[in-house]
Amino acid sequence: MILDNYTPIWETEEHADLREMTRDFIATEITPNAERFAENHQVDRDLWNKAGDNGLLLISVPEEYGGGGADFSHEAVILYEQGLAADDSWGYSIHSTIVAHYIVAYGTEEQKQRWLPKLASGEMVAAIAMTEPTTGSDLQAVRTHGTRDGDDLIINGSKTFITNGTQANLVVIVARTNEQPGARGISLLVVETDGLEGFERGRVLDKLGQHGQDTRELFFTNMRVPAANILGGEAGDGRGFAQLMQQLPQERLAVAIVAVGMAEAAVRQTIAYTKERQLFGHTVMDFQNTKFVLAECATETLAAKTFLDYCIAEHDKGRLTNEQASAAKYWTTDVQNSIIDRCLQLWGGYGFMMEYPIARMYAGARVQQIYAGTNEVMKDLIARGF
Ligand SMILES: Cc1cc2nc3c(=O)[nH]c(=O)nc-3n(C[C@H](O)[C@H](O)[C@H](O)COP(=O)(O)OP(=O)(O)OC[C@H]3O[C@@H](n4cnc5c(N)ncnc54)[C@H](O)[C@@H]3O)c2cc1C
């Protein structure tokens, strides 16, 4: 079948070994537990430690900070396998692909030494808290703020829709930390939350899909944090918005990778199902319509894979532009939703039952078009380059 024996342009033997290892890890530690994760609205806490023990966390962070010392394409292998396993419970990407890289890129040496090894081992779990009840796409309008008190900042505000919101104990908070208007007043504040007074987790949010993911509100009431925890130290004060903008392409590419992995999962699972399901004395696959639909879905997946691989290769060379990352994010997540929708139809009523992965994929995929910057915002960013 056309998706078999596909080799990404950047693939080496090392990537192939990592793929096998990740596949085994997910098959052992995640897939059999998916139902429990969904019931608990979180993965098992020790999943992080096990992933750390297997070298899967912070794989593209320098070894001197406990990371794997590899490049982004290795991160891409793990993300793709997560999509291919149709897993949307584990907040791996936020922790490893996003937060760790903020610290690598902008942290002081002391901050890197303090936090990265703990993230690499799974001792700490990371979240990034940008979105507020009153502002999502319009990030410059954040209201969470810190007031100086000696060497500390007293933080007040709240965040919503925060992935890893239950388990995270290292939260990067987007907050106003000085009197400058607009973007120049915004910093990234790294907060260690264990036992921190004034830090509170709100309710676990009841979502359409991704039930195994711990998405929560966070509240900060007179929460005292050393100003030295501003990412980059005092030099990072007011630099938060620029830092976010520089890292967002990697975050968007990560969403795109999972999107295509999951599209491939939908195609493969639907091919298997339609070859088995009997009606009118033959299989669902025997209908010409089924063959045409799946031929289209497999072709679109292959096209998306090649686009993705181009973006991954460009990113590894430091050349992926904001516009290209936005294009990858919006287009692949649209493709993912469209493919899952067409595949689901071929499962008949079973496609509507949550016990079937295709139904869970359908519900979980929708938010891919919304988070990490909505697809409308992505198109706006692409058009700015015209
Ligand atoms: C499951 C889930 C997990 C999430 N995880 C995190 C997380 O870990 N951390 C975090 O900080 N946030 C997280 N988010 C928040 C997410 O990033 C925001 O929901 C998203 O950025 C959109 O913001 P909003 O919900 O406030 O929508 P709004 O910004 O209110 O958007 C409403 C509508 O306006 C449209 N719109 C906005 N701007 C434009 C424009 N310029 N042109 C045209 N249309 C526009 C949008 O596309 C959308 O259709 C998560 C959200 C969900 C649902």
Coordinates of C-alpha atoms and ligand atoms in Angstrom, one line a residue:
M1 CA 0.0 0.0 0.0
I2 CA 1.2 3.5 -0.8
L3 CA 2.0 4.5 2.8
D4 CA 4.3 1.5 3.3
N5 CA 8.0 1.7 3.0
Y6 CA 8.0 5.5 3.1
T7 CA 11.3 7.0 4.3
P8 CA 11.6 10.6 5.3
I9 CA 14.3 12.5 3.5
W10 CA 16.2 13.1 6.8
E11 CA 15.9 9.5 8.1
T12 CA 19.1 7.8 9.4
E13 CA 19.5 4.4 11.1
E14 CA 19.4 6.3 14.4
H15 CA 15.9 7.6 13.6
A16 CA 14.7 4.2 12.6
D17 CA 15.9 2.7 15.9
L18 CA 14.2 5.5 17.8
R19 CA 11.0 4.9 15.9
E20 CA 11.0 1.2 17.0
M21 CA 11.8 2.1 20.6
T22 CA 9.1 4.8 20.7
R23 CA 6.6 2.4 19.1
D24 CA 7.3 -0.3 21.7
F25 CA 7.1 2.3 24.5
I26 CA 3.7 3.6 23.4
A27 CA 2.4 0.1 22.8
T28 CA 3.4 -1.0 26.3
E29 CA 2.8 2.1 28.4
I30 CA 0.1 4.1 26.7
T31 CA -2.2 2.2 24.3
P32 CA -3.3 -0.5 26.8
N33 CA -4.0 2.2 29.4
A34 CA -5.9 4.7 27.2
E35 CA -9.3 3.9 28.7
R36 CA -8.0 4.5 32.2
F37 CA -6.3 7.7 31.2
A38 CA -9.6 8.9 29.8
E39 CA -11.5 8.0 32.9
N40 CA -8.9 9.7 35.1
H41 CA -8.6 12.7 32.8
Q42 CA -4.8 12.3 33.0
V43 CA -2.1 9.9 32.2
D44 CA -0.3 8.0 35.0
R45 CA 2.2 10.3 36.7
D46 CA 4.9 7.7 36.4
L47 CA 4.6 7.6 32.6
W48 CA 6.8 10.7 32.6
N49 CA 9.5 9.0 34.7
K50 CA 9.4 5.9 32.5
A51 CA 9.7 8.1 29.4
G52 CA 12.6 9.8 31.0
D53 CA 14.3 6.5 31.9
N54 CA 13.9 5.5 28.2
G55 CA 15.5 8.7 27.0
L56 CA 12.4 9.9 25.3
L57 CA 12.1 13.2 27.1
L58 CA 14.0 16.3 25.9
I59 CA 15.6 14.3 23.1
S60 CA 16.6 17.4 21.2
V61 CA 18.1 19.2 24.3
P62 CA 21.9 19.3 24.7
E63 CA 23.3 16.4 26.7
E64 CA 25.0 18.7 29.2
Y65 CA 21.4 19.5 30.5
G66 CA 20.3 15.9 30.6
G67 CA 18.8 15.9 27.1
G68 CA 19.4 13.5 24.3
G69 CA 21.6 15.9 22.3
A70 CA 19.8 15.1 19.0
D71 CA 18.2 17.5 16.5
F72 CA 14.5 18.3 16.0
S73 CA 13.9 15.4 13.5
H74 CA 14.3 13.0 16.5
E75 CA 11.6 14.9 18.3
A76 CA 9.5 14.5 15.1
V77 CA 9.9 10.7 15.2
I78 CA 8.4 10.6 18.7
L79 CA 5.6 13.0 17.8
Y80 CA 4.7 11.1 14.6
E81 CA 4.5 7.8 16.5
Q82 CA 2.2 9.4 19.1
G83 CA -0.1 10.4 16.3
L84 CA 0.2 7.0 14.6
A85 CA -0.8 5.3 17.9
A86 CA -3.8 7.7 17.9
D87 CA -2.8 8.9 21.4
D88 CA -3.9 12.3 22.5
S89 CA -3.7 11.8 26.2
W90 CA 0.0 12.4 26.8
G91 CA 1.1 16.1 26.9
Y92 CA 4.6 15.1 25.6
S93 CA 4.8 17.9 23.1
I94 CA 4.2 20.7 25.6
H95 CA 6.8 19.3 28.0
S96 CA 9.5 18.2 25.7
T97 CA 9.1 20.0 22.4
I98 CA 7.9 23.4 23.7
V99 CA 8.7 24.3 27.3
A100 CA 12.1 22.7 27.4
H101 CA 13.1 24.6 24.3
Y102 CA 12.0 27.9 25.8
I103 CA 14.5 27.2 28.6
V104 CA 17.2 26.1 26.3
A105 CA 16.8 29.2 24.1
Y106 CA 16.4 31.9 26.6
G107 CA 17.2 30.5 30.1
T108 CA 20.3 31.7 32.0
E109 CA 22.9 29.0 32.6
E110 CA 21.7 28.7 36.2
Q111 CA 18.1 28.3 35.0
K112 CA 19.0 25.6 32.4
Q113 CA 21.0 23.6 35.0
R114 CA 18.2 23.9 37.5
W115 CA 15.2 22.8 35.4
L116 CA 16.3 20.9 32.3
P117 CA 17.7 17.8 34.0
K118 CA 14.5 17.4 36.0
L119 CA 12.4 17.8 32.9
A120 CA 14.6 15.2 31.1
S121 CA 14.1 12.6 33.9
G122 CA 10.4 13.2 34.3
E123 CA 10.9 14.4 37.9
M124 CA 9.2 17.6 36.8
V125 CA 6.3 18.0 34.4
A126 CA 6.0 21.2 32.4
A127 CA 3.1 23.3 31.2
I128 CA 2.8 26.6 29.4
A129 CA 0.2 29.1 30.5
M130 CA -0.6 31.7 27.9
T131 CA -4.4 31.6 27.4
E132 CA -6.7 33.5 29.8
P133 CA -10.5 33.5 30.1
T134 CA -10.6 36.9 28.3
T135 CA -7.8 36.4 25.8
G136 CA -6.5 33.6 23.6
S137 CA -5.5 34.6 20.1
D138 CA -4.9 38.2 21.2
L139 CA -2.0 37.3 23.5
Q140 CA -0.9 40.9 24.0
A141 CA -4.0 41.5 26.0
V142 CA -3.0 39.2 28.9
R143 CA -4.0 40.5 32.3
T144 CA -2.0 38.2 34.6
H145 CA 0.5 40.5 36.2
G146 CA 3.3 40.7 38.6
T147 CA 4.0 43.6 41.0
R148 CA 7.5 44.1 42.3
D149 CA 8.1 43.5 46.0
G150 CA 11.8 43.6 46.7
D151 CA 13.4 40.7 44.8
D152 CA 10.0 39.1 44.2
L153 CA 7.0 39.4 41.9
I154 CA 3.6 39.1 43.4
I155 CA 1.5 37.4 40.7
N156 CA -2.2 37.7 40.3
G157 CA -4.4 36.4 37.5
S158 CA -5.7 33.2 36.0
K159 CA -5.2 31.0 33.0
T160 CA -7.5 28.5 31.2
F161 CA -7.2 25.5 28.9
I162 CA -3.8 24.6 30.3
T163 CA -2.5 21.2 29.0
N164 CA -0.7 19.2 31.7
G165 CA -2.7 21.4 34.1
T166 CA -3.0 18.6 36.7
Q167 CA 0.4 17.2 36.7
A168 CA 2.7 20.1 35.9
N169 CA 4.9 21.4 38.6
L170 CA 7.0 23.7 36.3
V171 CA 4.7 26.2 34.7
V172 CA 5.8 28.9 32.3
I173 CA 3.4 31.8 32.8
V174 CA 2.9 34.6 30.4
A175 CA 2.5 37.7 32.5
R176 CA 2.9 41.4 32.6
T177 CA 5.9 42.2 34.8
N178 CA 6.5 45.9 34.1
E179 CA 4.6 49.1 33.2
Q180 CA 5.5 49.0 29.5
P181 CA 2.4 48.9 27.3
G182 CA 1.6 46.0 24.8
A183 CA 4.1 43.4 24.0
R184 CA 7.0 45.1 25.8
G185 CA 5.4 44.6 29.2
I186 CA 5.2 40.8 28.8
S187 CA 7.6 38.2 30.3
L188 CA 7.8 34.5 30.6
L189 CA 7.9 33.6 34.2
V190 CA 9.0 30.1 35.2
V191 CA 7.2 28.9 38.3
E192 CA 7.9 25.9 40.5
T193 CA 4.5 25.2 41.9
D194 CA 5.1 22.4 44.5
G195 CA 3.9 23.9 47.8
L196 CA 3.7 27.4 46.3
E197 CA 1.2 29.6 48.2
G198 CA -1.3 31.4 46.0
F199 CA -1.1 28.8 43.3
E200 CA -4.3 26.9 42.7
R201 CA -5.6 24.5 40.1
G202 CA -9.2 24.9 39.0
R203 CA -11.6 22.4 37.7
V204 CA -10.6 19.7 35.1
L205 CA -12.3 20.9 32.0
D206 CA -14.9 18.8 30.3
K207 CA -13.8 18.6 26.7
L208 CA -15.3 17.3 23.4
G209 CA -12.4 14.9 23.0
Q210 CA -8.8 14.2 24.3
H211 CA -10.3 13.0 27.5
G212 CA -7.0 11.5 28.8
Q213 CA -5.4 14.9 28.6
D214 CA -5.4 17.0 31.9
T215 CA -6.6 20.3 30.7
R216 CA -7.3 22.8 33.5
E217 CA -7.7 26.3 34.8
L218 CA -4.9 27.8 36.9
F219 CA -5.4 30.6 39.5
F220 CA -2.7 32.8 41.0
T221 CA -3.6 34.9 44.1
N222 CA -0.8 37.0 45.6
M223 CA 1.6 34.2 44.4
R224 CA 5.2 35.2 45.4
V225 CA 7.8 34.2 42.8
P226 CA 11.5 35.5 42.7
A227 CA 11.9 38.0 39.9
A228 CA 15.0 35.9 39.1
N229 CA 12.6 33.3 37.7
I230 CA 11.8 35.5 34.7
L231 CA 13.1 33.4 31.8
G232 CA 16.5 34.9 31.0
G233 CA 16.7 36.6 34.3
E234 CA 16.2 40.4 34.6
A235 CA 17.4 40.6 31.0
G236 CA 14.3 38.7 30.0
D237 CA 11.9 41.2 31.5
G238 CA 9.6 42.4 28.7
R239 CA 11.1 40.0 26.3
G240 CA 8.3 37.3 26.7
F241 CA 6.3 38.2 23.6
A242 CA 9.3 38.1 21.3
Q243 CA 10.4 34.8 22.8
L244 CA 7.0 33.3 22.2
M245 CA 6.9 34.4 18.6
Q246 CA 10.4 32.9 17.9
Q247 CA 9.4 29.5 19.4
L248 CA 5.9 29.2 18.0
P249 CA 7.0 27.8 14.6
Q250 CA 8.4 24.7 16.4
E251 CA 5.1 24.4 18.4
R252 CA 3.1 24.6 15.2
L253 CA 5.2 22.1 13.4
A254 CA 4.8 19.7 16.4
V255 CA 1.0 20.0 16.0
A256 CA 1.3 19.3 12.3
I257 CA 3.4 16.1 12.9
V258 CA 0.9 14.6 15.2
A259 CA -1.9 15.6 12.8
V260 CA -0.4 13.6 9.9
G261 CA 0.5 10.7 12.1
M262 CA -3.1 10.4 13.3
A263 CA -4.4 10.8 9.7
E264 CA -2.2 7.8 8.8
A265 CA -3.6 5.9 11.8
A266 CA -7.2 6.6 10.6
V267 CA -6.4 5.4 7.1
R268 CA -4.6 2.2 8.2
Q269 CA -7.3 1.3 10.8
T270 CA -10.1 1.9 8.3
I271 CA -8.5 -0.2 5.7
A272 CA -8.2 -3.1 8.2
Y273 CA -11.8 -2.6 9.4
T274 CA -13.4 -2.4 5.9
K275 CA -11.5 -5.6 4.8
E276 CA -13.1 -7.5 7.7
R277 CA -16.7 -6.1 7.9
Q278 CA -19.1 -8.3 6.0
L279 CA -22.4 -7.2 4.4
F280 CA -24.4 -8.3 1.4
G281 CA -22.1 -11.3 1.2
H282 CA -18.9 -9.3 0.7
T283 CA -16.7 -6.8 2.6
V284 CA -17.1 -3.1 2.9
M285 CA -13.8 -2.7 1.1
D286 CA -15.4 -4.5 -1.9
F287 CA -17.6 -1.4 -2.6
Q288 CA -16.0 0.9 -5.2
N289 CA -16.9 3.9 -3.0
T290 CA -14.8 2.5 -0.1
K291 CA -11.8 2.0 -2.4
F292 CA -12.1 5.5 -3.8
V293 CA -12.5 7.2 -0.5
L294 CA -9.5 5.3 1.0
A295 CA -7.4 5.9 -2.1
E296 CA -8.0 9.6 -1.7
C297 CA -7.3 9.6 2.0
A298 CA -4.1 7.6 1.6
T299 CA -2.9 9.9 -1.2
E300 CA -3.6 13.0 0.9
T301 CA -1.8 11.5 3.8
L302 CA 1.2 10.7 1.6
A303 CA 1.2 14.3 0.3
A304 CA 1.0 15.6 3.8
K305 CA 3.9 13.4 4.9
T306 CA 6.1 14.8 2.2
F307 CA 5.2 18.4 3.0
L308 CA 5.9 17.7 6.7
D309 CA 9.3 16.1 5.9
Y310 CA 10.3 19.2 3.9
C311 CA 9.3 21.4 6.9
I312 CA 11.2 19.1 9.4
A313 CA 14.3 19.2 7.2
E314 CA 14.1 23.0 6.9
H315 CA 13.6 23.4 10.6
D316 CA 16.7 21.3 11.4
K317 CA 18.7 23.6 9.1
G318 CA 17.2 26.6 11.0
R319 CA 15.4 27.8 7.9
L320 CA 11.7 27.0 8.6
T321 CA 9.9 30.3 8.4
N322 CA 6.9 31.4 10.5
E323 CA 4.7 31.4 7.4
Q324 CA 5.8 27.8 6.4
A325 CA 5.2 26.6 10.0
S326 CA 1.8 28.2 10.0
A327 CA 1.0 26.6 6.6
A328 CA 2.0 23.2 7.9
K329 CA -0.2 23.7 11.1
Y330 CA -3.3 24.8 9.3
W331 CA -3.2 22.6 6.3
T332 CA -2.3 19.3 8.0
T333 CA -4.8 19.8 10.8
D334 CA -7.5 20.5 8.1
V335 CA -6.4 17.4 6.3
Q336 CA -6.4 15.3 9.5
N337 CA -10.0 16.3 10.3
S338 CA -11.2 15.7 6.8
I339 CA -9.6 12.3 6.5
I340 CA -10.8 11.1 9.9
D341 CA -14.3 12.3 9.0
R342 CA -14.4 10.4 5.7
C343 CA -12.9 7.3 7.3
L344 CA -15.4 7.4 10.2
Q345 CA -18.2 7.1 7.7
L346 CA -16.9 3.8 6.5
W347 CA -17.3 2.3 10.0
G348 CA -21.1 2.9 10.0
G349 CA -22.6 3.2 13.4
Y350 CA -19.5 1.8 15.1
G351 CA -17.7 5.0 14.0
F352 CA -19.9 6.9 16.4
M353 CA -19.1 4.7 19.4
M354 CA -16.4 6.0 21.7
E355 CA -15.1 2.5 22.3
Y356 CA -13.7 2.6 18.7
P357 CA -10.5 4.6 18.2
I358 CA -11.9 6.3 15.0
A359 CA -14.6 7.9 17.1
R360 CA -12.1 9.1 19.7
M361 CA -9.8 10.4 16.9
Y362 CA -12.8 12.3 15.4
A363 CA -13.6 14.0 18.7
G364 CA -9.9 14.7 19.6
A365 CA -8.8 16.0 16.2
R366 CA -11.1 19.0 16.2
V367 CA -9.1 21.0 18.6
Q368 CA -6.0 20.7 16.4
Q369 CA -7.6 23.4 14.3
I370 CA -7.9 25.6 17.3
Y371 CA -5.0 25.4 19.7
A372 CA -1.4 26.5 19.1
G373 CA -2.9 29.5 17.2
T374 CA -6.2 29.0 15.4
N375 CA -6.2 28.0 11.7
E376 CA -7.6 31.5 10.9
V377 CA -4.7 33.1 12.7
M378 CA -2.3 30.8 10.7
K379 CA -3.7 32.0 7.4
D380 CA -3.4 35.6 8.6
L381 CA 0.3 35.0 9.4
I382 CA 0.8 33.4 6.0
A383 CA -0.8 36.4 4.3
R384 CA 1.5 38.8 6.1
G385 CA 4.3 37.5 4.1
F386 CA 2.6 38.3 0.7
Ligands
LIG1 C1 -7.7 21.3 24.5 C2 -7.0 22.6 24.6 C3 -5.7 22.7 25.0 C4 -5.0 23.9 25.1 N1 -3.8 24.0 25.7 C5 -3.2 25.2 25.9 C6 -2.1 25.3 26.7 O1 -1.4 24.3 27.1 N2 -1.6 26.5 27.0 C7 -2.2 27.7 26.6 O2 -1.8 28.8 26.9 N3 -3.4 27.6 25.8 C8 -3.9 26.4 25.5 N4 -5.1 26.3 24.8 C9 -5.7 27.5 24.3 C10 -5.7 27.7 22.8 O3 -4.4 28.0 22.4 C11 -6.7 28.8 22.5 O4 -8.0 28.3 22.7 C12 -6.5 29.4 21.1 O5 -5.4 30.1 21.0 C13 -7.7 30.3 20.7 O6 -8.0 31.2 21.7 P1 -9.5 31.4 22.2 O7 -10.0 30.1 22.6 O8 -9.5 32.5 23.2 O9 -10.3 31.9 21.0 P2 -10.5 33.4 20.4 O10 -9.1 34.0 20.4 O11 -11.5 34.1 21.2 O12 -10.9 33.1 18.9 C14 -12.4 33.1 18.6 C15 -12.5 33.1 17.0 O13 -11.9 34.3 16.5 C16 -11.0 33.9 15.4 N5 -9.9 34.8 15.2 C17 -9.0 35.2 16.2 N6 -8.1 36.1 15.6 C18 -8.4 36.1 14.3 C19 -7.9 36.8 13.2 N7 -6.8 37.5 13.3 N8 -8.5 36.7 12.0 C20 -9.6 35.9 11.8 N9 -10.1 35.2 12.8 C21 -9.6 35.4 14.1 C22 -10.5 32.5 15.9 O14 -9.9 31.8 14.8 C23 -11.7 31.9 16.4 O15 -12.4 31.3 15.4 C24 -5.7 25.1 24.7 C25 -7.0 25.0 24.1 C26 -7.6 23.8 24.1 C27 -9.1 23.8 23.6

